[in-house]
């Protein structure tokens, strides 16, 4: 399944993406909650996986603006330097253990919504990442059982304000400005993906390829990350684990390339779709 959250006149609705449009799941199941904690806790992922779609006349929305595919995660856990070549391009050694940091859930942004350049930091950069969505509360999950707690996968652009990131000597603020976590367009369930360990990741800026990597090159794979994180941190339904970015970010180029108002950033992962976000100044946004 490819699940989405789409914006309608009555708010944000859960939907099922199909080639001919989006099935409004609330038109079929009036009691279905938004795709978040209740959705996973009440077993809607499992119910939909066995649902025979059949005739959905009257429930298909031909076009809609998409929001990020998971509502209100309790946390976004990110990985630093999880691709060898990305670590090298920044002049770092590959980490011996997963390097974790947090990104504020308030940074979440839709798959086509603007990335807003902050006033307080410059050198804004892109990072295409495979993001894992957790489906149930869990702690101390073994690698062997790790995929059992996964709802599916999506794309995240871990937008980063490098000036703030490096000036602060820790990464939370520079990674968490409003709009700095475009995510989507879909929550893609495991059955849709043939090999999660062999997905191509790309970033294009104004049509020029800047990143071109593969999940084959992850230093710590998804089961390892879930085991490591859940050892001491309880994962909750809807939580996001963003698994790191391949080489090709802008700040470490010579000379550096950073995002400017008017740019368009496209992040793609094979089988998961694409994020296409324009870049704007904060004066272009009504607060």
XYZ file of C-alpha atoms in Angstrom:
287
model
C 0.000 0.000 0.000
C 0.890 3.609 -0.507
C -0.865 5.578 2.224
C -1.156 9.357 2.164
C -2.629 12.196 4.167
C -4.384 14.646 1.864
C -5.863 18.054 2.510
C -9.559 18.586 1.831
C -12.062 21.313 2.689
C -12.885 19.412 5.889
C -9.296 18.936 7.023
C -6.648 16.269 6.557
C -7.915 12.820 5.550
C -6.137 9.449 5.380
C -6.003 8.109 1.845
C -4.872 5.194 -0.282
C -2.850 6.231 -3.327
C -3.844 4.671 -6.636
C -2.864 5.513 -10.197
C -6.297 6.994 -10.937
C -6.475 9.062 -7.773
C -6.627 8.874 -3.986
C -9.204 6.728 -2.209
C -10.576 8.815 0.647
C -10.449 6.195 3.384
C -12.760 8.226 5.610
C -15.465 8.005 2.932
C -15.190 4.204 3.123
C -14.435 3.844 6.851
C -16.027 6.821 8.670
C -14.375 5.889 11.972
C -10.804 5.620 10.640
C -8.450 7.993 12.490
C -5.691 10.093 11.005
C -2.481 8.185 10.245
C -0.827 8.442 13.630
C -0.823 6.780 17.034
C -4.484 5.668 17.079
C -4.303 4.463 13.479
C -1.496 2.066 14.351
C -2.726 1.115 17.827
C -6.217 0.245 16.548
C -4.822 -2.039 13.862
C -5.850 -0.042 10.794
C -2.641 -0.892 8.981
C -3.461 -4.581 9.290
C -7.146 -4.056 8.425
C -6.291 -2.182 5.260
C -3.707 -4.778 4.236
C -6.477 -7.390 3.859
C -9.167 -5.016 2.590
C -10.446 -5.835 -0.885
C -10.594 -2.389 -2.422
C -13.297 -3.242 -4.995
C -15.634 -0.481 -6.134
C -14.698 2.831 -4.558
C -16.927 5.000 -6.763
C -17.574 8.280 -5.021
C -14.595 7.854 -2.705
C -11.817 8.622 -5.209
C -10.306 12.100 -5.119
C -8.657 12.742 -8.512
C -6.230 15.390 -7.214
C -5.314 16.658 -3.776
C -2.553 18.489 -1.965
C -0.582 16.041 0.182
C 0.590 16.591 3.727
C 3.403 14.579 5.346
C 2.208 10.967 5.683
C 2.322 10.486 9.491
C 0.622 12.837 11.935
C 2.283 14.018 15.142
C 5.115 11.545 15.709
C 6.427 11.727 19.262
C 9.976 11.954 17.948
C 12.147 12.040 14.856
C 15.418 10.199 15.435
C 18.094 10.841 12.824
C 21.416 9.237 11.968
C 24.595 11.179 11.348
C 27.414 9.969 9.110
C 25.676 6.676 8.260
C 27.229 6.511 4.766
C 31.022 6.217 4.536
C 31.415 8.653 1.632
C 29.251 11.279 3.333
C 31.407 11.055 6.449
C 34.534 11.400 4.290
C 33.273 14.420 2.362
C 32.891 16.255 5.675
C 36.349 15.220 6.807
C 35.073 12.788 9.446
C 35.800 9.186 10.305
C 32.954 6.713 9.909
C 31.350 6.219 13.348
C 31.954 3.004 15.277
C 28.432 3.161 16.711
C 25.237 4.758 15.377
C 25.409 8.522 15.826
C 21.938 9.657 16.863
C 20.428 13.124 17.002
C 16.896 14.488 17.164
C 14.898 16.653 14.815
C 11.831 18.487 16.127
C 8.482 17.092 14.883
C 7.389 20.720 14.391
C 9.839 20.834 11.446
C 7.681 18.396 9.448
C 6.662 19.684 6.047
C 4.634 18.394 3.126
C 6.175 16.778 0.044
C 5.551 19.834 -2.139
C 5.489 22.620 0.454
C 8.090 25.407 0.626
C 11.352 25.122 2.532
C 11.635 28.457 4.344
C 15.103 29.966 4.743
C 15.508 31.082 8.376
C 16.572 34.556 9.378
C 19.042 33.412 12.039
C 21.215 31.025 10.025
C 22.642 30.725 6.549
C 24.204 27.873 4.555
C 21.006 25.835 4.209
C 21.665 22.400 2.747
C 19.826 19.276 1.571
C 20.051 15.634 2.727
C 17.902 12.938 1.085
C 17.169 10.110 3.529
C 15.220 6.880 3.786
C 12.870 7.236 6.765
C 11.393 4.332 8.724
C 7.947 4.616 10.344
C 7.370 2.588 13.536
C 4.002 0.844 13.909
C 3.928 -0.302 17.530
C 5.291 0.524 20.957
C 8.487 -1.408 21.499
C 11.665 -1.582 23.523
C 14.761 -3.796 23.344
C 13.921 -5.149 19.922
C 16.413 -7.622 18.496
C 17.737 -7.278 14.951
C 15.919 -10.493 14.091
C 12.568 -8.978 15.098
C 13.200 -5.399 14.017
C 11.192 -5.409 10.794
C 8.116 -6.608 12.730
C 7.831 -3.162 14.335
C 8.083 -1.274 11.028
C 4.930 0.151 9.408
C 6.682 1.207 6.233
C 9.031 3.689 4.626
C 8.999 7.200 3.276
C 11.413 9.928 2.108
C 12.729 12.695 4.313
C 14.853 15.673 3.353
C 16.906 16.387 6.476
C 17.273 20.074 5.617
C 20.145 21.547 7.602
C 21.238 25.086 8.406
C 24.978 24.486 8.574
C 25.889 27.785 10.215
C 23.671 27.028 13.222
C 24.555 23.325 13.205
C 28.288 23.891 13.576
C 28.168 27.095 15.637
C 26.041 25.400 18.314
C 28.377 22.378 18.658
C 25.263 20.200 18.572
C 22.780 19.718 15.784
C 19.247 20.076 17.149
C 18.577 23.742 16.324
C 20.200 23.725 12.894
C 18.193 20.656 11.900
C 14.855 21.738 13.405
C 13.902 25.086 11.925
C 10.292 25.199 10.745
C 9.785 23.406 7.375
C 13.167 21.604 7.658
C 11.687 18.090 7.475
C 9.839 17.631 4.168
C 8.472 14.078 4.264
C 6.400 11.862 1.973
C 4.779 11.697 -0.415
C 3.658 8.215 0.719
C 3.933 5.817 3.613
C 4.904 2.720 1.612
C 4.313 -0.628 3.319
C 6.932 -3.370 3.364
C 5.145 -5.574 0.811
C 5.628 -2.875 -1.848
C 9.430 -2.901 -1.579
C 11.440 -5.732 -3.079
C 14.776 -4.975 -1.398
C 15.070 -2.223 1.177
C 18.838 -2.746 1.116
C 19.127 -1.749 -2.534
C 17.241 1.508 -3.065
C 18.605 4.429 -5.046
C 18.559 7.851 -3.362
C 18.905 11.057 -5.381
C 18.763 14.792 -4.815
C 18.382 17.251 -7.669
C 18.637 21.005 -7.173
C 17.153 22.998 -10.038
C 17.312 19.826 -12.118
C 21.021 19.163 -11.442
C 21.884 15.882 -9.717
C 23.706 16.545 -6.438
C 23.305 13.246 -4.572
C 23.145 9.760 -6.094
C 23.561 6.936 -3.605
C 22.166 3.580 -2.539
C 20.973 2.019 0.698
C 23.534 -0.715 -0.082
C 26.067 1.676 1.414
C 24.426 2.198 4.808
C 26.984 1.635 7.555
C 24.276 0.573 10.023
C 21.273 -1.091 8.415
C 17.687 -0.726 9.596
C 17.548 -3.767 11.933
C 20.796 -2.653 13.567
C 19.452 0.864 14.069
C 16.170 -0.309 15.597
C 18.003 -2.659 17.957
C 20.429 0.090 18.977
C 17.817 2.823 19.489
C 15.267 0.644 21.286
C 17.814 -0.660 23.785
C 17.194 2.372 25.989
C 14.569 4.465 24.152
C 10.980 3.281 23.821
C 9.749 3.657 20.258
C 6.095 4.623 19.855
C 3.638 4.175 16.987
C 4.287 6.781 14.305
C 7.851 7.549 15.393
C 10.293 8.290 12.580
C 13.840 6.962 12.210
C 15.642 8.800 9.410
C 18.609 6.683 8.388
C 21.208 9.163 7.132
C 22.252 10.657 3.826
C 24.730 9.650 1.096
C 27.522 11.863 -0.202
C 26.750 14.940 -2.256
C 25.503 17.582 0.162
C 26.181 21.159 -0.807
C 28.135 22.585 2.095
C 31.119 20.248 1.691
C 31.574 20.979 -2.014
C 34.419 23.166 -3.228
C 33.178 25.838 -3.440
C 30.145 25.191 -1.193
C 26.676 25.216 -2.769
C 23.799 26.265 -0.518
C 20.104 26.779 -1.083
C 18.794 30.135 -2.270
C 15.300 31.515 -2.605
C 13.868 30.374 -5.927
C 15.646 26.999 -5.907
C 13.688 23.755 -6.215
C 14.906 20.670 -4.346
C 13.820 17.224 -5.518
C 14.574 14.188 -3.336
C 13.839 10.759 -4.834
C 14.069 7.182 -3.592
C 13.272 4.308 -5.917
C 9.787 2.944 -5.260
C 8.949 5.676 -2.744
C 8.247 8.637 -5.024
C 9.710 12.125 -4.733
C 9.673 15.276 -2.634
C 9.658 18.447 -4.721
C 10.015 21.542 -2.544
C 10.547 25.154 -3.599
C 12.833 27.313 -1.451
C 11.544 30.679 -0.223
C 12.491 33.428 2.219
C 10.491 33.756 5.420
C 9.070 37.044 4.140
C 7.239 35.031 1.445
C 5.252 33.091 4.075
C 2.200 34.412 5.935
C 2.640 33.568 9.636
